[in-house]
Amino acid sequence: RPFRDYPLPLDLALPLFRWGAVFRDGRLVRLINDLGPEALQDTTRFRAFGERHFGVLRSTYLQGYYLYRGDLLRLEGVDSSALLRALELLHPLLDARTRTLLFYHLDSSVVERYSLPLLRRCIELD
């Protein structure tokens, strides 16, 4: 119970984001914000290696960024079930009377992916 012994009130920030991490020659070179698998369906430019990993087949632009043939993309993000599970795990560890619940990276594209009822449910669990 390390959180209960912490002398200051702790707030809870839940992630609402997705991005694509671009790797070139084994090194992270950039993050492309709000990148999902639907943007990588062109099989002349991208090859899927599972649900979250893609390879660039030919040099191309993607959301204003130039990608080189051989670059690798790893999609990262939080789905609704993981969001609720995180809240359920953290809820009993933090004092609800003194904490603030916030959602990291809340913008119009996030609101389209996470429904208002889901966000309300998170707030009610808090």
Short mmCIF file of C-alpha atoms in Angstrom, two decimals:
data_model
loop_
_atom_site.label_atom_id
_atom_site.label_comp_id
_atom_site.label_asym_id
_atom_site.label_seq_id
_atom_site.Cartn_x
_atom_site.Cartn_y
_atom_site.Cartn_z
CA ARG A 1 0.00 0.00 0.00
CA PRO A 2 2.65 2.56 -0.93
CA PHE A 3 0.10 5.16 -2.10
CA ARG A 4 -1.72 5.26 1.23
CA ASP A 5 1.49 6.19 3.06
CA TYR A 6 2.45 8.98 0.67
CA PRO A 7 2.22 12.30 2.57
CA LEU A 8 0.65 14.38 -0.23
CA PRO A 9 -2.65 13.88 -2.04
CA LEU A 10 -2.22 12.22 -5.43
CA ASP A 11 -4.23 12.95 -8.55
CA LEU A 12 -5.07 10.35 -11.15
CA ALA A 13 -4.31 10.93 -14.84
CA LEU A 14 -5.70 8.41 -17.31
CA PRO A 15 -4.25 8.21 -20.84
CA LEU A 16 -6.54 8.76 -23.82
CA PHE A 17 -4.16 8.74 -26.73
CA ARG A 18 -2.84 6.79 -29.64
CA TRP A 19 0.22 7.29 -31.74
CA GLY A 20 2.60 5.51 -34.02
CA ALA A 21 6.22 5.17 -32.99
CA VAL A 22 8.46 5.28 -36.07
CA PHE A 23 11.72 3.33 -35.90
CA ARG A 24 14.57 3.68 -38.38
CA ASP A 25 17.69 1.55 -38.15
CA GLY A 26 16.56 0.32 -34.74
CA ARG A 27 16.10 3.81 -33.28
CA LEU A 28 12.97 5.75 -32.45
CA VAL A 29 12.87 8.75 -34.80
CA ARG A 30 9.41 10.20 -34.19
CA LEU A 31 5.91 9.80 -32.86
CA ILE A 32 2.98 10.38 -35.18
CA ASN A 33 0.04 11.55 -33.09
CA ASP A 34 -3.39 9.96 -33.49
CA LEU A 35 -2.18 7.19 -35.81
CA GLY A 36 -4.33 4.09 -35.99
CA PRO A 37 -4.38 0.95 -38.12
CA GLU A 38 -6.95 2.44 -40.50
CA ALA A 39 -4.25 4.81 -41.83
CA LEU A 40 -1.96 1.87 -42.68
CA GLN A 41 -4.28 -0.25 -44.82
CA ASP A 42 -2.61 0.60 -48.15
CA THR A 43 -0.77 -2.68 -48.85
CA THR A 44 1.34 -1.03 -51.56
CA ARG A 45 2.96 1.16 -48.87
CA PHE A 46 2.66 -0.80 -45.61
CA ARG A 47 2.89 -4.39 -44.46
CA ALA A 48 1.30 -5.55 -41.21
CA PHE A 49 3.24 -7.73 -38.78
CA GLY A 50 0.39 -8.37 -36.37
CA GLU A 51 -2.14 -5.87 -35.08
CA ARG A 52 0.27 -3.17 -33.90
CA HIS A 53 3.42 -3.53 -36.01
CA PHE A 54 3.86 -2.37 -39.60
CA GLY A 55 6.71 -2.05 -42.06
CA VAL A 56 7.07 0.65 -44.70
CA LEU A 57 7.37 -1.02 -48.12
CA ARG A 58 8.17 2.11 -50.10
CA SER A 59 9.11 5.63 -49.07
CA THR A 60 6.00 7.72 -48.61
CA TYR A 61 4.33 10.53 -46.72
CA LEU A 62 2.03 9.75 -43.81
CA GLN A 63 0.17 12.53 -42.01
CA GLY A 64 2.75 15.04 -43.21
CA TYR A 65 5.80 12.98 -42.22
CA TYR A 66 8.16 11.36 -44.68
CA LEU A 67 8.74 7.68 -44.00
CA TYR A 68 11.52 5.70 -45.62
CA ARG A 69 11.32 2.20 -47.03
CA GLY A 70 12.33 -0.12 -44.21
CA ASP A 71 11.00 2.07 -41.40
CA LEU A 72 8.98 0.20 -38.79
CA LEU A 73 5.87 1.50 -37.07
CA ARG A 74 4.54 0.38 -33.72
CA LEU A 75 1.04 1.53 -32.84
CA GLU A 76 0.46 2.40 -29.20
CA GLY A 77 -2.70 3.45 -27.44
CA VAL A 78 -5.27 2.63 -24.80
CA ASP A 79 -8.54 0.87 -25.50
CA SER A 80 -11.70 1.23 -23.41
CA SER A 81 -11.27 -2.02 -21.50
CA ALA A 82 -7.68 -1.19 -20.47
CA LEU A 83 -8.78 2.26 -19.38
CA LEU A 84 -11.52 0.88 -17.14
CA ARG A 85 -9.25 -1.84 -15.76
CA ALA A 86 -6.58 0.71 -14.81
CA LEU A 87 -9.16 2.82 -13.03
CA GLU A 88 -10.54 -0.21 -11.18
CA LEU A 89 -7.03 -1.15 -10.02
CA LEU A 90 -6.06 2.35 -8.90
CA HIS A 91 -9.38 3.43 -7.40
CA PRO A 92 -9.02 1.65 -4.05
CA LEU A 93 -5.42 2.87 -3.62
CA LEU A 94 -6.09 6.60 -3.79
CA ASP A 95 -8.25 8.82 -1.61
CA ALA A 96 -11.21 9.96 -3.73
CA ARG A 97 -11.85 12.96 -1.46
CA THR A 98 -8.55 14.65 -2.26
CA ARG A 99 -7.73 13.62 -5.80
CA THR A 100 -8.56 15.01 -9.19
CA LEU A 101 -9.28 12.72 -12.12
CA LEU A 102 -7.99 13.94 -15.44
CA PHE A 103 -7.76 12.51 -18.91
CA TYR A 104 -4.48 13.04 -20.72
CA HIS A 105 -4.72 14.23 -24.30
CA LEU A 106 -8.41 14.98 -24.56
CA ASP A 107 -9.19 16.45 -27.98
CA SER A 108 -11.81 16.07 -30.72
CA SER A 109 -10.28 12.90 -32.19
CA VAL A 110 -10.18 11.29 -28.74
CA VAL A 111 -13.83 12.15 -28.12
CA GLU A 112 -14.70 10.31 -31.34
CA ARG A 113 -12.94 7.12 -30.13
CA TYR A 114 -13.99 7.18 -26.47
CA SER A 115 -17.72 7.61 -26.00
CA LEU A 116 -19.19 10.11 -23.57
CA PRO A 117 -20.87 7.26 -21.62
CA LEU A 118 -17.47 5.59 -21.19
CA LEU A 119 -15.86 8.79 -19.90
CA ARG A 120 -18.80 9.34 -17.54
CA ARG A 121 -18.40 5.78 -16.29
CA CYS A 122 -14.75 6.49 -15.51
CA ILE A 123 -15.72 9.60 -13.58
CA GLU A 124 -18.41 7.72 -11.65
CA LEU A 125 -15.91 4.99 -10.71
CA ASP A 126 -13.66 7.69 -9.38
#
